[in-house]
Structure formats: C-alpha cells, structure tokens
CSV table of C-alpha atoms in Angstrom, one decimal:
chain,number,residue,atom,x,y,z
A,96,UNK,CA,-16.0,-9.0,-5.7
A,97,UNK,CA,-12.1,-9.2,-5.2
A,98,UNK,CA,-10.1,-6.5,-6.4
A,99,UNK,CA,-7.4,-8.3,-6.5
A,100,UNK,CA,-7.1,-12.3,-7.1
A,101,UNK,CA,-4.0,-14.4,-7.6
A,102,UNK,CA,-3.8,-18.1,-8.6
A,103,UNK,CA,-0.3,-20.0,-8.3
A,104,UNK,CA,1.6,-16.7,-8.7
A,105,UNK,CA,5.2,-17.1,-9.2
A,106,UNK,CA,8.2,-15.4,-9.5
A,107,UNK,CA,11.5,-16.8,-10.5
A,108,UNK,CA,14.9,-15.5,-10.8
A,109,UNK,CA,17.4,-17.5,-12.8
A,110,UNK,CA,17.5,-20.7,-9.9
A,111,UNK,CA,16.0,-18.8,-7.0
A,112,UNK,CA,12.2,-18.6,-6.5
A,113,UNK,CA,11.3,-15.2,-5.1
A,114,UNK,CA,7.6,-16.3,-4.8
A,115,UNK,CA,6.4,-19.7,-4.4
A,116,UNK,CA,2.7,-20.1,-6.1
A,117,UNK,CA,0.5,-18.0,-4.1
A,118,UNK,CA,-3.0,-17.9,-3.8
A,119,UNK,CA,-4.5,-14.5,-2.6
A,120,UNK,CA,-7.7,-12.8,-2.4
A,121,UNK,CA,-8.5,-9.3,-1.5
A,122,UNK,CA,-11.7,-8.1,-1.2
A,123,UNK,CA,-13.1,-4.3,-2.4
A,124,UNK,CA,-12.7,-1.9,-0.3
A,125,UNK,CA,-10.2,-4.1,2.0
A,126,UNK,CA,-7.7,-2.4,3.8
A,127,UNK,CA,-5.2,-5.7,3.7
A,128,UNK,CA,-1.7,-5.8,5.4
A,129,UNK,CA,1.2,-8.1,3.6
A,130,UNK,CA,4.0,-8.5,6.2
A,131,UNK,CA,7.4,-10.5,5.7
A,132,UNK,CA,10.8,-10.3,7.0
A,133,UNK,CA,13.5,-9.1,4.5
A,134,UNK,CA,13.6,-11.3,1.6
A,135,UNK,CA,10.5,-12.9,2.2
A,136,UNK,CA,9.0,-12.0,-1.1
A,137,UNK,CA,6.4,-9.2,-0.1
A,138,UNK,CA,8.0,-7.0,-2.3
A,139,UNK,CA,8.2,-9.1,-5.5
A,140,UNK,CA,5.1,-9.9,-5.0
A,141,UNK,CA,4.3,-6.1,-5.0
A,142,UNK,CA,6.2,-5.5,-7.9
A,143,UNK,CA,4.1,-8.1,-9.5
A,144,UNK,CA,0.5,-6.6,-8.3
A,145,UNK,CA,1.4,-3.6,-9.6
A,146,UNK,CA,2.5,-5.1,-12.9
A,147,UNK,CA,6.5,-3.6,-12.5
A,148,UNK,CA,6.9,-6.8,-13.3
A,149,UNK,CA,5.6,-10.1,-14.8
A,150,UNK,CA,5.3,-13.2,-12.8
A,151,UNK,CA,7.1,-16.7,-14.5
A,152,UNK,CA,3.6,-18.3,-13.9
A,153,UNK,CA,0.4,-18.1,-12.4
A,154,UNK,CA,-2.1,-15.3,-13.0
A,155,UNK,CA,-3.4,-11.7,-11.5
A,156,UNK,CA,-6.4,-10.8,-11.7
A,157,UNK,CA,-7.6,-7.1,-10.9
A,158,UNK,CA,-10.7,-6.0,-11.1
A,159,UNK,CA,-11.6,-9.4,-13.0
A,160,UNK,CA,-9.0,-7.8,-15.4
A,161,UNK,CA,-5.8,-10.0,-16.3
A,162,UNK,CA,-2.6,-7.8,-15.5
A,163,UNK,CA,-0.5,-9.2,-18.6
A,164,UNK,CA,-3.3,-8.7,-21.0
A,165,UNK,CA,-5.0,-5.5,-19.6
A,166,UNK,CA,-1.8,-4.2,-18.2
A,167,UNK,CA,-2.8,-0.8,-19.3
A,168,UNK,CA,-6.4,-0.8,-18.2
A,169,UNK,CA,-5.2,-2.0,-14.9
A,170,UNK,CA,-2.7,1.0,-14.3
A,171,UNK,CA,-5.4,3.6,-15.0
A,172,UNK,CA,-7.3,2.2,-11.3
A,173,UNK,CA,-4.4,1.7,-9.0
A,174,UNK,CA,-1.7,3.8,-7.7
A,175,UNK,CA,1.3,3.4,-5.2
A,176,UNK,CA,2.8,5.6,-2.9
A,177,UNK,CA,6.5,4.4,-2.8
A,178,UNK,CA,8.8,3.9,0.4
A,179,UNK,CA,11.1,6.8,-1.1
A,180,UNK,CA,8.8,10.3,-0.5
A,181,UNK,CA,7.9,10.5,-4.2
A,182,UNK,CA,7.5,14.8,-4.4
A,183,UNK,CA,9.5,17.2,-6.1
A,184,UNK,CA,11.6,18.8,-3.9
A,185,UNK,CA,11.8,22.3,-5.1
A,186,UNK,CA,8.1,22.8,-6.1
A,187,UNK,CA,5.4,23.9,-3.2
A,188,UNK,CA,2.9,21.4,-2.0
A,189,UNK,CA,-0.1,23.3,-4.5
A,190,UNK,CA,2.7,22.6,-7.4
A,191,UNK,CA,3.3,19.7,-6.7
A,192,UNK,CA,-0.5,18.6,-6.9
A,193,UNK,CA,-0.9,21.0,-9.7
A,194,UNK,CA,1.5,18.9,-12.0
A,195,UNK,CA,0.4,16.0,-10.8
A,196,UNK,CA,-3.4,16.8,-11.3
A,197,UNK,CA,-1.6,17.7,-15.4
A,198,UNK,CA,0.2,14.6,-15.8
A,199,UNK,CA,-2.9,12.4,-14.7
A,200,UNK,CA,-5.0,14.5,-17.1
A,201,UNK,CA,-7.6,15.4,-14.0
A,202,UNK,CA,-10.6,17.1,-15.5
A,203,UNK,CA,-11.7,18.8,-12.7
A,204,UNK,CA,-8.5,19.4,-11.0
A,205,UNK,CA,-9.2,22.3,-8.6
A,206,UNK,CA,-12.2,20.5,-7.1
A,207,UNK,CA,-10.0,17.3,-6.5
A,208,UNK,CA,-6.9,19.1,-5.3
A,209,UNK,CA,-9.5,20.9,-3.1
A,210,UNK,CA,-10.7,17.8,-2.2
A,211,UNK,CA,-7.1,16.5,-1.0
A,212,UNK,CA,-5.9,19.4,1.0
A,213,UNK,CA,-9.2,19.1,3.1
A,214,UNK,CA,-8.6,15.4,3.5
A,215,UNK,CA,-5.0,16.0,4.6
A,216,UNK,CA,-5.2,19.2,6.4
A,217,UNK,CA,-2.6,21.1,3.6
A,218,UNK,CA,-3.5,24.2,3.8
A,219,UNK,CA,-1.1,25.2,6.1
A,220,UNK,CA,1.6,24.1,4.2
A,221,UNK,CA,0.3,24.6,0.3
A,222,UNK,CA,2.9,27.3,-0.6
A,223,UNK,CA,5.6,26.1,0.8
A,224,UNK,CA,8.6,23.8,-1.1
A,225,UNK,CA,8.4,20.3,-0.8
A,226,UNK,CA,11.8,20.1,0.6
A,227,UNK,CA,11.3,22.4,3.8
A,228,UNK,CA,8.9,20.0,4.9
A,229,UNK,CA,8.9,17.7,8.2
A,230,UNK,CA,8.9,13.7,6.8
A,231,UNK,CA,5.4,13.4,8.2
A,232,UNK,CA,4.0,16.8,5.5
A,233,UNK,CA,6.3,15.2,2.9
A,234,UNK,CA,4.7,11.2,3.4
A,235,UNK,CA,1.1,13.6,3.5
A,236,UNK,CA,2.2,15.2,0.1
A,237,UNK,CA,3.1,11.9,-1.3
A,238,UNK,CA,-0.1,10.0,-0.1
A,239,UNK,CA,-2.5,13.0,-1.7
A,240,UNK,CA,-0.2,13.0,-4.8
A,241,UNK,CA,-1.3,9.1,-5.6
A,242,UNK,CA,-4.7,9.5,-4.9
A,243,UNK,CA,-4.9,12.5,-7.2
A,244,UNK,CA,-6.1,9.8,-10.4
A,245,UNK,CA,-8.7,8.4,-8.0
A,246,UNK,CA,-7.8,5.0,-7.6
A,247,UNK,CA,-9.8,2.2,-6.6
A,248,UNK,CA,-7.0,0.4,-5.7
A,249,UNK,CA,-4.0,2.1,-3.4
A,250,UNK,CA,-0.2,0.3,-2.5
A,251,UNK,CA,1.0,1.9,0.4
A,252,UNK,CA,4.8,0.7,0.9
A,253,UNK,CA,6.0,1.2,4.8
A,254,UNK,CA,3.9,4.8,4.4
A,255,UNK,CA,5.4,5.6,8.4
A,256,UNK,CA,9.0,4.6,7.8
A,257,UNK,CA,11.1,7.1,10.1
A,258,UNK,CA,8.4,9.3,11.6
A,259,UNK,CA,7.8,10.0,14.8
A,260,UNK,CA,4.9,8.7,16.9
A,261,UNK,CA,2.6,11.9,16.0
A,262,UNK,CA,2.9,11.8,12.6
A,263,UNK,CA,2.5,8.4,12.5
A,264,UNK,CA,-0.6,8.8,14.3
A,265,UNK,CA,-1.7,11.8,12.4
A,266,UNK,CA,-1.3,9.6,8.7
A,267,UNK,CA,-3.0,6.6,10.4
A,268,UNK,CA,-6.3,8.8,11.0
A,269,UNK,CA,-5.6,9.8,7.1
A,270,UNK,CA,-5.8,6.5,5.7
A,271,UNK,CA,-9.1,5.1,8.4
A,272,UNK,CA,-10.8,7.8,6.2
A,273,UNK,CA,-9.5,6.0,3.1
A,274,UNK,CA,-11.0,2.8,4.3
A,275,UNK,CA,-14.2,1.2,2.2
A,276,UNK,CA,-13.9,3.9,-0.1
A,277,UNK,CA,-11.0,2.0,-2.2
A,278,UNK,CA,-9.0,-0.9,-1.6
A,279,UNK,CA,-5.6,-0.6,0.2
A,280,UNK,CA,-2.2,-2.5,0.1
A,281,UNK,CA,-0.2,-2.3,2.9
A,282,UNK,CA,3.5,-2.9,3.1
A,283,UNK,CA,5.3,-2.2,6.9
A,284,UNK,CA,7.3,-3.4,9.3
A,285,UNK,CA,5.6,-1.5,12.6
A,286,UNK,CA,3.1,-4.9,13.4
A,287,UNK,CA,1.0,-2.5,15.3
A,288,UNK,CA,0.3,-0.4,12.4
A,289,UNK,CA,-0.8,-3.4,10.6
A,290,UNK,CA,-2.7,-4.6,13.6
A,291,UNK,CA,-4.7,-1.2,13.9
A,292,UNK,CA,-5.0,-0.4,10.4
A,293,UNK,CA,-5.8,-3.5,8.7
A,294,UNK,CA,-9.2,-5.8,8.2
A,295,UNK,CA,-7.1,-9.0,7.5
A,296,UNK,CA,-3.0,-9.3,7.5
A,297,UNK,CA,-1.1,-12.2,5.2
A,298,UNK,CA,2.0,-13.3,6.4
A,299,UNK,CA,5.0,-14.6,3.8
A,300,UNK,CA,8.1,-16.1,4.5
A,301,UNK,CA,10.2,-17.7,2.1
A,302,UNK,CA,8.3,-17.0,-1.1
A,303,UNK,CA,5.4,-18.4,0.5
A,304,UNK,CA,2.4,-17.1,1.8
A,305,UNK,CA,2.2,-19.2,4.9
A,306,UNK,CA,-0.7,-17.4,6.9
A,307,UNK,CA,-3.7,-14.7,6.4
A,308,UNK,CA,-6.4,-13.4,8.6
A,309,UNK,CA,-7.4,-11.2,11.0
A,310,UNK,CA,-4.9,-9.7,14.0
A,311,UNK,CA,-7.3,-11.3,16.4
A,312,UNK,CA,-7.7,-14.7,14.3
A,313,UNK,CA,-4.0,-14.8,13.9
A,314,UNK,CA,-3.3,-14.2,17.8
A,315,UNK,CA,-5.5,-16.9,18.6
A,316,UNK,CA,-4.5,-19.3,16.3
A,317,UNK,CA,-0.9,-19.5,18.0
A,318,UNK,CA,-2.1,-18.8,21.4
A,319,UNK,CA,0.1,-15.3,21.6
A,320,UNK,CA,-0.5,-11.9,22.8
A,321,UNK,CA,0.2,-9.5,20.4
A,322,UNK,CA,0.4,-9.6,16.7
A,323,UNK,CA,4.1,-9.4,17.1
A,324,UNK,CA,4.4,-12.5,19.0
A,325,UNK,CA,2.2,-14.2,16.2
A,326,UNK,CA,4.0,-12.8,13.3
A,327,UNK,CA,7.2,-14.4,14.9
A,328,UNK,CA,5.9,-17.5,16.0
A,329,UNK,CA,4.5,-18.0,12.3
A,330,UNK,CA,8.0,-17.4,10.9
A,331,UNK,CA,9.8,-19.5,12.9
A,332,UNK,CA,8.0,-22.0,13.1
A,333,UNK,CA,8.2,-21.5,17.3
A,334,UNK,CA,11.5,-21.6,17.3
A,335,UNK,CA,12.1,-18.4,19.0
C-alpha cells in the first residue's frame, strides 16, 4: 500500500511553475529522502503533501484518501516537524508535551508522553525551559512533540540543520527507531544523512522530479562514488 501517491501534481504560481507534474510513490513505513537545490520545488511540493497548500492540478493521495476532499481526515494521520524548532520557549520540556498531549486531545497522555521521553532519552532534561536547551535537546523536543498524535505519516524538514556532529548522530539513532513503524519524509541538505537514513532518495530539480531510488542504485546509475557526486551529476546534467 502507498501512503502517499501523486499523479501529475502541479503547482503554479501566476506564470512560473513551481512543480512540473510529478509522479510519486511512497510506500508504508518508507523512510523516503526528497532532495533539491534551492528552488527546486521540494518544498512546494511539501507544502502540497501536507495540504498547506493546494496544487493547480494533479491529485494526492494519502492513505488512499484524496487530500482536497479529505483534507481533514488526512491531517489527523500525519504530522511535521518544521525547520524552525517548533517549542515554546519558556515552558519546560514535560510542559511542553503536556500541552501538546491537550491540544491533540491524547487520551492516554501520561503513557504516551512516557512513551516519548523513553524514546528520546528526556528525562534528564524534563524540567527544564525549552529555551536553556542545546539545538540538538530543542530538535529532540520538537521531534517528540509531532509524534505526540501518533502519526502514521511524519515530514521531517532538514531535522539536523546547525547541529554538531553528536547531536546529529544522536537524532539519527532517534529516527532508525522510527523506521517501519510509520512512514517518514525527509527534507535535508547533508547527502549523507539522506544516504544513511533513507530506503529510497528522489531527486528534483527544476520543478521536476528527475530521479528516485536507492543511494546505492543512484551511485551506480551515474558511475560516481558517493551520493553527493550522484546528486550533482543528476543536477547538472554532468556539467560539473
């Protein structure tokens, strides 16, 4: 079954075309990578998936559920953890959770904020404000905050941005766990983080989605060593 299934999307903006008819399928439980230079239309495309906004043509499907007639539906099974660390500052980490755990309506909120601090490792840092956190607790916080509504499906935009090589490390073991249990977007610009996170990567450029598959399939296919080297010889055409 795909969780997520696009046919033709589009996106237009008065005379430019943000995103040129894609066609994309992502499986349950996939851990899949989207990766673009700026402008390229990753983020539109986002915007769209997550029904922010409504494409010009084409269709989404989610969960077999059209996003501009179920839009509703659809928002109660996915959730996104924005670029921009999205806690309040001035609350601790348990308040923070707390109200979050309120606004979602969680039934059985002390077993699932439970179940997020042990995932995370919070409990050193559960009383403490939001804002006298390191960026690597506050991108922790974040992360547990938008899988407090158990989603099946999970947008993480550039979820490392700015953070140094442990924490990075540290969140990447956080969201291994993660995968097969729900179905994961991932937005970044580190290739290696897409390279050893993610069961397939789809490259755009353009508006276009121009390439998908695995790290390994895409390294072969243009006869490069790294998925860096792959990603920029998809781009370019070669001409770098």
């Amino acid at each position: 079954m795909y969780s997520i299934e696009t046919k033709k999307l589009t996106k237009k903006f008065k005379d430019k075309t943000a995103v040129n008819g894609i066609n994309l399928q992502i499986n349950e439980g996939e851990l899949f990578a989207l990766l673009g230079t700026n402008g390229a239309g990753k983020t539109t495309t986002i915007k769209m998936l997550t029904g922010l906004i409504m494409p010009t043509s084409g269709e989404i499907l989610i969960n077999n559920m059209n996003i501009q007639k179920d839009t509703i539906k659809i928002k109660n099974i996915l959730n996104i953890s924005p670029q921009e660390t999205a806690i309040a500052p001035n609350l601790s980490v348990k308040e923070n959770l707390e109200f979050m755990a309120g606004v979602y309506q969680i039934k059985d909120k002390k077993n699932k904020i439970s179940e997020l601090v042990e995932l995370f490792k919070l409990d050193e840092v559960l009383d403490k404000k939001a804002k006298t956190l390191s960026g690597g607790w506050q991108r922790k916080v974040s992360i547990a905050i938008s899988l407090i509504n158990d989603p099946k499906i999970l947008f993480l935009d550039e979820p490392t941005l700015g953070l140094d090589v442990i924490a990075r490390k540290e969140l990447w073991n956080v969201i291994n766990k993660l995968k097969g249990k729900i179905t994961i977007i991932l937005t970044t610009h580190y290739m290696e983080e897409a390279e050893q996170l993610s069961d397939r990567i789809g490259i755009m450029s353009n508006g276009n989605l121009v390439d998908i598959g695995t790290s390994n399939e895409l390294i072969k296919k243009t006869n490069t060593k790294s998925i860096e080297d792959a990603f920029v010889k998809i781009v370019t055409g070669g001409n770098l």
